[in-house]
């Protein structure tokens, strides 16, 4: 869980997100997502793990790729 969003995976490797997405931490910009919704942008990937920070989300695929969504802090 992040500050105001969450992410999860299922046994088939699909990723689900919900909550605030003002910074794009749920993979899209816009209105809050009120229930777990499959992240279409990563539908082609088999997600093995997810992690959330305050305003960002990370996903690791079965092939070892890392995706980051949301705020970028430099």
JSON list of N, CA and C in Angstrom, two decimals:
[
{"chain": "A", "resi": 1, "resn": "UNK", "atom": "N", "xyz": [0.83, -1.20, 0.00]},
{"chain": "A", "resi": 1, "resn": "UNK", "atom": "CA", "xyz": [0.00, 0.00, 0.00]},
{"chain": "A", "resi": 1, "resn": "UNK", "atom": "C", "xyz": [0.87, 1.25, 0.00]},
{"chain": "A", "resi": 2, "resn": "UNK", "atom": "N", "xyz": [0.46, 2.21, -0.77]},
{"chain": "A", "resi": 2, "resn": "UNK", "atom": "CA", "xyz": [1.10, 3.52, -0.77]},
{"chain": "A", "resi": 2, "resn": "UNK", "atom": "C", "xyz": [0.34, 4.45, 0.16]},
{"chain": "A", "resi": 3, "resn": "UNK", "atom": "N", "xyz": [0.56, 5.73, -0.02]},
{"chain": "A", "resi": 3, "resn": "UNK", "atom": "CA", "xyz": [-0.12, 6.71, 0.84]},
{"chain": "A", "resi": 3, "resn": "UNK", "atom": "C", "xyz": [-1.64, 6.66, 0.66]},
{"chain": "A", "resi": 4, "resn": "UNK", "atom": "N", "xyz": [-2.09, 6.53, -0.58]},
{"chain": "A", "resi": 4, "resn": "UNK", "atom": "CA", "xyz": [-3.54, 6.51, -0.84]},
{"chain": "A", "resi": 4, "resn": "UNK", "atom": "C", "xyz": [-3.87, 5.60, -2.02]},
{"chain": "A", "resi": 5, "resn": "UNK", "atom": "N", "xyz": [-3.05, 4.58, -2.24]},
{"chain": "A", "resi": 5, "resn": "UNK", "atom": "CA", "xyz": [-3.32, 3.63, -3.32]},
{"chain": "A", "resi": 5, "resn": "UNK", "atom": "C", "xyz": [-2.74, 2.27, -2.94]},
{"chain": "A", "resi": 6, "resn": "UNK", "atom": "N", "xyz": [-3.17, 1.25, -3.67]},
{"chain": "A", "resi": 6, "resn": "UNK", "atom": "CA", "xyz": [-2.69, -0.12, -3.43]},
{"chain": "A", "resi": 6, "resn": "UNK", "atom": "C", "xyz": [-2.51, -0.84, -4.76]},
{"chain": "A", "resi": 7, "resn": "UNK", "atom": "N", "xyz": [-1.74, -1.92, -4.71]},
{"chain": "A", "resi": 7, "resn": "UNK", "atom": "CA", "xyz": [-1.54, -2.77, -5.88]},
{"chain": "A", "resi": 7, "resn": "UNK", "atom": "C", "xyz": [-1.43, -4.21, -5.42]},
{"chain": "A", "resi": 8, "resn": "UNK", "atom": "N", "xyz": [-1.84, -5.14, -6.27]},
{"chain": "A", "resi": 8, "resn": "UNK", "atom": "CA", "xyz": [-1.78, -6.56, -5.95]},
{"chain": "A", "resi": 8, "resn": "UNK", "atom": "C", "xyz": [-1.66, -7.35, -7.24]},
{"chain": "A", "resi": 9, "resn": "UNK", "atom": "N", "xyz": [-1.24, -8.61, -7.11]},
{"chain": "A", "resi": 9, "resn": "UNK", "atom": "CA", "xyz": [-1.20, -9.52, -8.25]},
{"chain": "A", "resi": 9, "resn": "UNK", "atom": "C", "xyz": [-2.07, -10.73, -7.93]},
{"chain": "A", "resi": 10, "resn": "UNK", "atom": "N", "xyz": [-2.47, -11.44, -8.98]},
{"chain": "A", "resi": 10, "resn": "UNK", "atom": "CA", "xyz": [-3.18, -12.69, -8.76]},
{"chain": "A", "resi": 10, "resn": "UNK", "atom": "C", "xyz": [-2.29, -13.86, -9.18]},
{"chain": "A", "resi": 11, "resn": "UNK", "atom": "N", "xyz": [-2.78, -15.05, -9.02]},
{"chain": "A", "resi": 11, "resn": "UNK", "atom": "CA", "xyz": [-1.99, -16.26, -9.30]},
{"chain": "A", "resi": 11, "resn": "UNK", "atom": "C", "xyz": [-1.61, -16.39, -10.78]},
{"chain": "A", "resi": 12, "resn": "UNK", "atom": "N", "xyz": [-2.32, -15.70, -11.67]},
{"chain": "A", "resi": 12, "resn": "UNK", "atom": "CA", "xyz": [-2.03, -15.76, -13.10]},
{"chain": "A", "resi": 12, "resn": "UNK", "atom": "C", "xyz": [-1.05, -14.68, -13.56]},
{"chain": "A", "resi": 13, "resn": "UNK", "atom": "N", "xyz": [-0.61, -13.81, -12.62]},
{"chain": "A", "resi": 13, "resn": "UNK", "atom": "CA", "xyz": [0.35, -12.77, -12.96]},
{"chain": "A", "resi": 13, "resn": "UNK", "atom": "C", "xyz": [-0.26, -11.47, -13.43]},
{"chain": "A", "resi": 14, "resn": "UNK", "atom": "N", "xyz": [-1.56, -11.29, -13.24]},
{"chain": "A", "resi": 14, "resn": "UNK", "atom": "CA", "xyz": [-2.20, -10.02, -13.57]},
{"chain": "A", "resi": 14, "resn": "UNK", "atom": "C", "xyz": [-1.99, -9.06, -12.41]},
{"chain": "A", "resi": 15, "resn": "UNK", "atom": "N", "xyz": [-1.90, -7.76, -12.72]},
{"chain": "A", "resi": 15, "resn": "UNK", "atom": "CA", "xyz": [-1.72, -6.74, -11.71]},
{"chain": "A", "resi": 15, "resn": "UNK", "atom": "C", "xyz": [-2.98, -5.92, -11.58]},
{"chain": "A", "resi": 16, "resn": "UNK", "atom": "N", "xyz": [-3.36, -5.64, -10.35]},
{"chain": "A", "resi": 16, "resn": "UNK", "atom": "CA", "xyz": [-4.55, -4.85, -10.05]},
{"chain": "A", "resi": 16, "resn": "UNK", "atom": "C", "xyz": [-4.14, -3.64, -9.22]},
{"chain": "A", "resi": 17, "resn": "UNK", "atom": "N", "xyz": [-4.77, -2.49, -9.50]},
{"chain": "A", "resi": 17, "resn": "UNK", "atom": "CA", "xyz": [-4.47, -1.25, -8.80]},
{"chain": "A", "resi": 17, "resn": "UNK", "atom": "C", "xyz": [-5.77, -0.57, -8.39]},
{"chain": "A", "resi": 18, "resn": "UNK", "atom": "N", "xyz": [-5.70, 0.24, -7.33]},
{"chain": "A", "resi": 18, "resn": "UNK", "atom": "CA", "xyz": [-6.85, 1.04, -6.92]},
{"chain": "A", "resi": 18, "resn": "UNK", "atom": "C", "xyz": [-6.39, 2.13, -5.96]},
{"chain": "A", "resi": 19, "resn": "UNK", "atom": "N", "xyz": [-7.20, 3.18, -5.89]},
{"chain": "A", "resi": 19, "resn": "UNK", "atom": "CA", "xyz": [-6.89, 4.31, -5.02]},
{"chain": "A", "resi": 19, "resn": "UNK", "atom": "C", "xyz": [-6.59, 5.56, -5.83]},
{"chain": "A", "resi": 20, "resn": "UNK", "atom": "N", "xyz": [-5.91, 6.52, -5.16]},
{"chain": "A", "resi": 20, "resn": "UNK", "atom": "CA", "xyz": [-5.58, 7.80, -5.80]},
{"chain": "A", "resi": 20, "resn": "UNK", "atom": "C", "xyz": [-4.56, 7.56, -6.91]},
{"chain": "A", "resi": 21, "resn": "UNK", "atom": "N", "xyz": [-4.73, 8.28, -8.00]},
{"chain": "A", "resi": 21, "resn": "UNK", "atom": "CA", "xyz": [-3.81, 8.15, -9.13]},
{"chain": "A", "resi": 21, "resn": "UNK", "atom": "C", "xyz": [-3.41, 9.50, -9.69]},
{"chain": "A", "resi": 22, "resn": "UNK", "atom": "N", "xyz": [-3.41, 10.52, -8.82]},
{"chain": "A", "resi": 22, "resn": "UNK", "atom": "CA", "xyz": [-3.07, 11.88, -9.22]},
{"chain": "A", "resi": 22, "resn": "UNK", "atom": "C", "xyz": [-1.67, 11.97, -9.82]},
{"chain": "A", "resi": 23, "resn": "UNK", "atom": "N", "xyz": [-0.72, 11.22, -9.30]},
{"chain": "A", "resi": 23, "resn": "UNK", "atom": "CA", "xyz": [0.64, 11.22, -9.82]},
{"chain": "A", "resi": 23, "resn": "UNK", "atom": "C", "xyz": [0.89, 10.07, -10.79]},
{"chain": "A", "resi": 24, "resn": "UNK", "atom": "N", "xyz": [-0.14, 9.34, -11.14]},
{"chain": "A", "resi": 24, "resn": "UNK", "atom": "CA", "xyz": [0.00, 8.21, -12.06]},
{"chain": "A", "resi": 24, "resn": "UNK", "atom": "C", "xyz": [0.43, 6.92, -11.39]},
{"chain": "A", "resi": 25, "resn": "UNK", "atom": "N", "xyz": [0.36, 6.86, -10.07]},
{"chain": "A", "resi": 25, "resn": "UNK", "atom": "CA", "xyz": [0.83, 5.69, -9.34]},
{"chain": "A", "resi": 25, "resn": "UNK", "atom": "C", "xyz": [0.00, 4.44, -9.58]},
{"chain": "A", "resi": 26, "resn": "UNK", "atom": "N", "xyz": [-1.16, 4.59, -10.19]},
{"chain": "A", "resi": 26, "resn": "UNK", "atom": "CA", "xyz": [-1.96, 3.42, -10.57]},
{"chain": "A", "resi": 26, "resn": "UNK", "atom": "C", "xyz": [-1.85, 3.13, -12.07]},
{"chain": "A", "resi": 27, "resn": "UNK", "atom": "N", "xyz": [-0.83, 3.69, -12.70]},
{"chain": "A", "resi": 27, "resn": "UNK", "atom": "CA", "xyz": [-0.59, 3.42, -14.11]},
{"chain": "A", "resi": 27, "resn": "UNK", "atom": "C", "xyz": [-1.32, 4.34, -15.07]},
{"chain": "A", "resi": 28, "resn": "UNK", "atom": "N", "xyz": [-2.20, 5.17, -14.56]},
{"chain": "A", "resi": 28, "resn": "UNK", "atom": "CA", "xyz": [-2.93, 6.15, -15.37]},
{"chain": "A", "resi": 28, "resn": "UNK", "atom": "C", "xyz": [-3.08, 7.42, -14.56]},
{"chain": "A", "resi": 29, "resn": "UNK", "atom": "N", "xyz": [-3.28, 8.54, -15.25]},
{"chain": "A", "resi": 29, "resn": "UNK", "atom": "CA", "xyz": [-3.57, 9.80, -14.57]},
{"chain": "A", "resi": 29, "resn": "UNK", "atom": "C", "xyz": [-5.07, 10.02, -14.60]},
{"chain": "A", "resi": 30, "resn": "UNK", "atom": "N", "xyz": [-5.61, 10.60, -13.56]},
{"chain": "A", "resi": 30, "resn": "UNK", "atom": "CA", "xyz": [-7.03, 10.91, -13.57]},
{"chain": "A", "resi": 30, "resn": "UNK", "atom": "C", "xyz": [-7.69, 10.69, -12.23]},
{"chain": "A", "resi": 31, "resn": "UNK", "atom": "N", "xyz": [-8.95, 10.37, -12.31]},
{"chain": "A", "resi": 31, "resn": "UNK", "atom": "CA", "xyz": [-9.77, 10.17, -11.12]},
{"chain": "A", "resi": 31, "resn": "UNK", "atom": "C", "xyz": [-9.32, 8.93, -10.36]},
{"chain": "A", "resi": 32, "resn": "UNK", "atom": "N", "xyz": [-9.58, 8.93, -9.07]},
{"chain": "A", "resi": 32, "resn": "UNK", "atom": "CA", "xyz": [-9.26, 7.78, -8.23]},
{"chain": "A", "resi": 32, "resn": "UNK", "atom": "C", "xyz": [-9.99, 6.54, -8.75]},
{"chain": "A", "resi": 33, "resn": "UNK", "atom": "N", "xyz": [-9.38, 5.41, -8.57]},
{"chain": "A", "resi": 33, "resn": "UNK", "atom": "CA", "xyz": [-9.97, 4.12, -8.96]},
{"chain": "A", "resi": 33, "resn": "UNK", "atom": "C", "xyz": [-10.54, 3.51, -7.69]},
{"chain": "A", "resi": 34, "resn": "UNK", "atom": "N", "xyz": [-11.85, 3.31, -7.64]},
{"chain": "A", "resi": 34, "resn": "UNK", "atom": "CA", "xyz": [-12.51, 2.93, -6.38]},
{"chain": "A", "resi": 34, "resn": "UNK", "atom": "C", "xyz": [-12.53, 1.44, -6.06]},
{"chain": "A", "resi": 35, "resn": "UNK", "atom": "N", "xyz": [-12.15, 0.59, -7.01]},
{"chain": "A", "resi": 35, "resn": "UNK", "atom": "CA", "xyz": [-12.11, -0.86, -6.73]},
{"chain": "A", "resi": 35, "resn": "UNK", "atom": "C", "xyz": [-10.94, -1.47, -7.50]},
{"chain": "A", "resi": 36, "resn": "UNK", "atom": "N", "xyz": [-10.42, -2.61, -7.06]},
{"chain": "A", "resi": 36, "resn": "UNK", "atom": "CA", "xyz": [-9.30, -3.24, -7.77]},
{"chain": "A", "resi": 36, "resn": "UNK", "atom": "C", "xyz": [-9.63, -3.41, -9.25]},
{"chain": "A", "resi": 37, "resn": "UNK", "atom": "N", "xyz": [-8.74, -2.87, -10.10]},
{"chain": "A", "resi": 37, "resn": "UNK", "atom": "CA", "xyz": [-8.93, -2.88, -11.54]},
{"chain": "A", "resi": 37, "resn": "UNK", "atom": "C", "xyz": [-7.64, -3.36, -12.21]},
{"chain": "A", "resi": 38, "resn": "UNK", "atom": "N", "xyz": [-7.77, -4.27, -13.16]},
{"chain": "A", "resi": 38, "resn": "UNK", "atom": "CA", "xyz": [-6.58, -4.79, -13.83]},
{"chain": "A", "resi": 38, "resn": "UNK", "atom": "C", "xyz": [-5.88, -3.66, -14.58]},
{"chain": "A", "resi": 39, "resn": "UNK", "atom": "N", "xyz": [-4.56, -3.60, -14.42]},
{"chain": "A", "resi": 39, "resn": "UNK", "atom": "CA", "xyz": [-3.76, -2.59, -15.11]},
{"chain": "A", "resi": 39, "resn": "UNK", "atom": "C", "xyz": [-3.54, -3.05, -16.54]},
{"chain": "A", "resi": 40, "resn": "UNK", "atom": "N", "xyz": [-4.26, -2.46, -17.47]},
{"chain": "A", "resi": 40, "resn": "UNK", "atom": "CA", "xyz": [-4.25, -2.87, -18.87]},
{"chain": "A", "resi": 40, "resn": "UNK", "atom": "C", "xyz": [-2.86, -2.67, -19.49]},
{"chain": "A", "resi": 41, "resn": "UNK", "atom": "N", "xyz": [-2.14, -1.64, -19.09]},
{"chain": "A", "resi": 41, "resn": "UNK", "atom": "CA", "xyz": [-0.83, -1.35, -19.68]},
{"chain": "A", "resi": 41, "resn": "UNK", "atom": "C", "xyz": [0.17, -2.49, -19.50]},
{"chain": "A", "resi": 42, "resn": "UNK", "atom": "N", "xyz": [-0.01, -3.30, -18.45]},
{"chain": "A", "resi": 42, "resn": "UNK", "atom": "CA", "xyz": [0.90, -4.42, -18.21]},
{"chain": "A", "resi": 42, "resn": "UNK", "atom": "C", "xyz": [0.22, -5.78, -18.40]},
{"chain": "A", "resi": 43, "resn": "UNK", "atom": "N", "xyz": [-0.90, -5.77, -19.10]},
{"chain": "A", "resi": 43, "resn": "UNK", "atom": "CA", "xyz": [-1.65, -7.01, -19.31]},
{"chain": "A", "resi": 43, "resn": "UNK", "atom": "C", "xyz": [-0.83, -8.06, -20.06]},
{"chain": "A", "resi": 44, "resn": "UNK", "atom": "N", "xyz": [0.12, -7.63, -20.87]},
{"chain": "A", "resi": 44, "resn": "UNK", "atom": "CA", "xyz": [0.96, -8.55, -21.66]},
{"chain": "A", "resi": 44, "resn": "UNK", "atom": "C", "xyz": [2.08, -9.17, -20.82]},
{"chain": "A", "resi": 45, "resn": "UNK", "atom": "N", "xyz": [2.29, -8.70, -19.59]},
{"chain": "A", "resi": 45, "resn": "UNK", "atom": "CA", "xyz": [3.37, -9.16, -18.73]},
{"chain": "A", "resi": 45, "resn": "UNK", "atom": "C", "xyz": [2.84, -10.12, -17.67]},
{"chain": "A", "resi": 46, "resn": "UNK", "atom": "N", "xyz": [3.72, -10.98, -17.19]},
{"chain": "A", "resi": 46, "resn": "UNK", "atom": "CA", "xyz": [3.40, -11.84, -16.03]},
{"chain": "A", "resi": 46, "resn": "UNK", "atom": "C", "xyz": [4.07, -11.18, -14.83]},
{"chain": "A", "resi": 47, "resn": "UNK", "atom": "N", "xyz": [3.28, -10.55, -13.97]},
{"chain": "A", "resi": 47, "resn": "UNK", "atom": "CA", "xyz": [3.80, -9.80, -12.84]},
{"chain": "A", "resi": 47, "resn": "UNK", "atom": "C", "xyz": [4.04, -10.76, -11.67]},
{"chain": "A", "resi": 48, "resn": "UNK", "atom": "N", "xyz": [5.26, -10.74, -11.17]},
{"chain": "A", "resi": 48, "resn": "UNK", "atom": "CA", "xyz": [5.64, -11.61, -10.04]},
{"chain": "A", "resi": 48, "resn": "UNK", "atom": "C", "xyz": [5.52, -10.91, -8.70]},
{"chain": "A", "resi": 49, "resn": "UNK", "atom": "N", "xyz": [5.77, -9.59, -8.66]},
{"chain": "A", "resi": 49, "resn": "UNK", "atom": "CA", "xyz": [5.74, -8.87, -7.39]},
{"chain": "A", "resi": 49, "resn": "UNK", "atom": "C", "xyz": [5.42, -7.40, -7.63]},
{"chain": "A", "resi": 50, "resn": "UNK", "atom": "N", "xyz": [4.77, -6.78, -6.66]},
{"chain": "A", "resi": 50, "resn": "UNK", "atom": "CA", "xyz": [4.49, -5.35, -6.69]},
{"chain": "A", "resi": 50, "resn": "UNK", "atom": "C", "xyz": [4.89, -4.74, -5.36]},
{"chain": "A", "resi": 51, "resn": "UNK", "atom": "N", "xyz": [5.21, -3.46, -5.40]},
{"chain": "A", "resi": 51, "resn": "UNK", "atom": "CA", "xyz": [5.52, -2.71, -4.18]},
{"chain": "A", "resi": 51, "resn": "UNK", "atom": "C", "xyz": [5.04, -1.28, -4.38]},
{"chain": "A", "resi": 52, "resn": "UNK", "atom": "N", "xyz": [4.54, -0.68, -3.32]},
{"chain": "A", "resi": 52, "resn": "UNK", "atom": "CA", "xyz": [4.06, 0.69, -3.38]},
{"chain": "A", "resi": 52, "resn": "UNK", "atom": "C", "xyz": [4.86, 1.57, -2.43]},
{"chain": "A", "resi": 53, "resn": "UNK", "atom": "N", "xyz": [5.12, 2.79, -2.86]},
{"chain": "A", "resi": 53, "resn": "UNK", "atom": "CA", "xyz": [5.68, 3.83, -2.00]},
{"chain": "A", "resi": 53, "resn": "UNK", "atom": "C", "xyz": [4.59, 4.90, -1.88]},
{"chain": "A", "resi": 54, "resn": "UNK", "atom": "N", "xyz": [4.89, 6.00, -1.26]},
{"chain": "A", "resi": 54, "resn": "UNK", "atom": "CA", "xyz": [3.85, 6.99, -0.99]},
{"chain": "A", "resi": 54, "resn": "UNK", "atom": "C", "xyz": [3.11, 7.43, -2.24]},
{"chain": "A", "resi": 55, "resn": "UNK", "atom": "N", "xyz": [3.82, 7.70, -3.35]},
{"chain": "A", "resi": 55, "resn": "UNK", "atom": "CA", "xyz": [3.16, 8.17, -4.57]},
{"chain": "A", "resi": 55, "resn": "UNK", "atom": "C", "xyz": [3.71, 7.50, -5.83]},
{"chain": "A", "resi": 56, "resn": "UNK", "atom": "N", "xyz": [4.14, 6.24, -5.68]},
{"chain": "A", "resi": 56, "resn": "UNK", "atom": "CA", "xyz": [4.61, 5.47, -6.83]},
{"chain": "A", "resi": 56, "resn": "UNK", "atom": "C", "xyz": [4.38, 3.98, -6.60]},
{"chain": "A", "resi": 57, "resn": "UNK", "atom": "N", "xyz": [4.43, 3.23, -7.69]},
{"chain": "A", "resi": 57, "resn": "UNK", "atom": "CA", "xyz": [4.22, 1.79, -7.65]},
{"chain": "A", "resi": 57, "resn": "UNK", "atom": "C", "xyz": [5.28, 1.13, -8.52]},
{"chain": "A", "resi": 58, "resn": "UNK", "atom": "N", "xyz": [5.77, -0.02, -8.08]},
{"chain": "A", "resi": 58, "resn": "UNK", "atom": "CA", "xyz": [6.75, -0.80, -8.82]},
{"chain": "A", "resi": 58, "resn": "UNK", "atom": "C", "xyz": [6.18, -2.18, -9.11]},
{"chain": "A", "resi": 59, "resn": "UNK", "atom": "N", "xyz": [6.52, -2.71, -10.28]},
{"chain": "A", "resi": 59, "resn": "UNK", "atom": "CA", "xyz": [6.11, -4.07, -10.65]},
{"chain": "A", "resi": 59, "resn": "UNK", "atom": "C", "xyz": [7.32, -4.79, -11.23]},
{"chain": "A", "resi": 60, "resn": "UNK", "atom": "N", "xyz": [7.52, -6.04, -10.81]},
{"chain": "A", "resi": 60, "resn": "UNK", "atom": "CA", "xyz": [8.60, -6.87, -11.35]},
{"chain": "A", "resi": 60, "resn": "UNK", "atom": "C", "xyz": [7.96, -8.02, -12.11]},
{"chain": "A", "resi": 61, "resn": "UNK", "atom": "N", "xyz": [8.43, -8.23, -13.35]},
{"chain": "A", "resi": 61, "resn": "UNK", "atom": "CA", "xyz": [7.87, -9.27, -14.20]},
{"chain": "A", "resi": 61, "resn": "UNK", "atom": "C", "xyz": [8.62, -10.58, -14.03]},
{"chain": "A", "resi": 62, "resn": "UNK", "atom": "N", "xyz": [8.06, -11.64, -14.56]},
{"chain": "A", "resi": 62, "resn": "UNK", "atom": "CA", "xyz": [8.69, -12.96, -14.51]},
{"chain": "A", "resi": 62, "resn": "UNK", "atom": "C", "xyz": [10.03, -12.96, -15.24]},
{"chain": "A", "resi": 63, "resn": "UNK", "atom": "N", "xyz": [10.19, -12.10, -16.23]},
{"chain": "A", "resi": 63, "resn": "UNK", "atom": "CA", "xyz": [11.46, -12.04, -16.98]},
{"chain": "A", "resi": 63, "resn": "UNK", "atom": "C", "xyz": [12.48, -11.12, -16.31]},
{"chain": "A", "resi": 64, "resn": "UNK", "atom": "N", "xyz": [12.09, -10.48, -15.20]},
{"chain": "A", "resi": 64, "resn": "UNK", "atom": "CA", "xyz": [13.02, -9.62, -14.46]},
{"chain": "A", "resi": 64, "resn": "UNK", "atom": "C", "xyz": [12.94, -8.14, -14.79]},
{"chain": "A", "resi": 65, "resn": "UNK", "atom": "N", "xyz": [12.02, -7.74, -15.65]},
{"chain": "A", "resi": 65, "resn": "UNK", "atom": "CA", "xyz": [11.86, -6.32, -15.97]},
{"chain": "A", "resi": 65, "resn": "UNK", "atom": "C", "xyz": [11.22, -5.59, -14.78]},
{"chain": "A", "resi": 66, "resn": "UNK", "atom": "N", "xyz": [11.62, -4.35, -14.59]},
{"chain": "A", "resi": 66, "resn": "UNK", "atom": "CA", "xyz": [11.07, -3.52, -13.53]},
{"chain": "A", "resi": 66, "resn": "UNK", "atom": "C", "xyz": [10.32, -2.36, -14.14]},
{"chain": "A", "resi": 67, "resn": "UNK", "atom": "N", "xyz": [9.07, -2.18, -13.74]},
{"chain": "A", "resi": 67, "resn": "UNK", "atom": "CA", "xyz": [8.27, -1.04, -14.18]},
{"chain": "A", "resi": 67, "resn": "UNK", "atom": "C", "xyz": [8.03, -0.14, -12.98]},
{"chain": "A", "resi": 68, "resn": "UNK", "atom": "N", "xyz": [8.10, 1.18, -13.20]},
{"chain": "A", "resi": 68, "resn": "UNK", "atom": "CA", "xyz": [7.82, 2.16, -12.15]},
{"chain": "A", "resi": 68, "resn": "UNK", "atom": "C", "xyz": [6.74, 3.10, -12.66]},
{"chain": "A", "resi": 69, "resn": "UNK", "atom": "N", "xyz": [5.72, 3.32, -11.85]},
{"chain": "A", "resi": 69, "resn": "UNK", "atom": "CA", "xyz": [4.62, 4.21, -12.20]},
{"chain": "A", "resi": 69, "resn": "UNK", "atom": "C", "xyz": [4.46, 5.26, -11.11]},
{"chain": "A", "resi": 70, "resn": "UNK", "atom": "N", "xyz": [4.12, 6.47, -11.51]},
{"chain": "A", "resi": 70, "resn": "UNK", "atom": "CA", "xyz": [3.87, 7.52, -10.54]},
{"chain": "A", "resi": 70, "resn": "UNK", "atom": "C", "xyz": [4.95, 8.57, -10.51]},
{"chain": "A", "resi": 71, "resn": "UNK", "atom": "N", "xyz": [5.07, 9.24, -9.36]},
{"chain": "A", "resi": 71, "resn": "UNK", "atom": "CA", "xyz": [6.00, 10.34, -9.20]},
{"chain": "A", "resi": 71, "resn": "UNK", "atom": "C", "xyz": [7.45, 9.88, -9.37]},
{"chain": "A", "resi": 72, "resn": "UNK", "atom": "N", "xyz": [8.26, 10.74, -9.94]},
{"chain": "A", "resi": 72, "resn": "UNK", "atom": "CA", "xyz": [9.68, 10.48, -10.08]},
{"chain": "A", "resi": 72, "resn": "UNK", "atom": "C", "xyz": [10.40, 11.53, -9.25]},
{"chain": "A", "resi": 73, "resn": "UNK", "atom": "N", "xyz": [11.16, 11.07, -8.27]},
{"chain": "A", "resi": 73, "resn": "UNK", "atom": "CA", "xyz": [11.89, 11.97, -7.39]},
{"chain": "A", "resi": 73, "resn": "UNK", "atom": "C", "xyz": [13.36, 11.93, -7.76]},
{"chain": "A", "resi": 74, "resn": "UNK", "atom": "N", "xyz": [13.93, 13.10, -7.97]},
{"chain": "A", "resi": 74, "resn": "UNK", "atom": "CA", "xyz": [15.35, 13.16, -8.33]},
{"chain": "A", "resi": 74, "resn": "UNK", "atom": "C", "xyz": [16.16, 13.83, -7.25]}
]
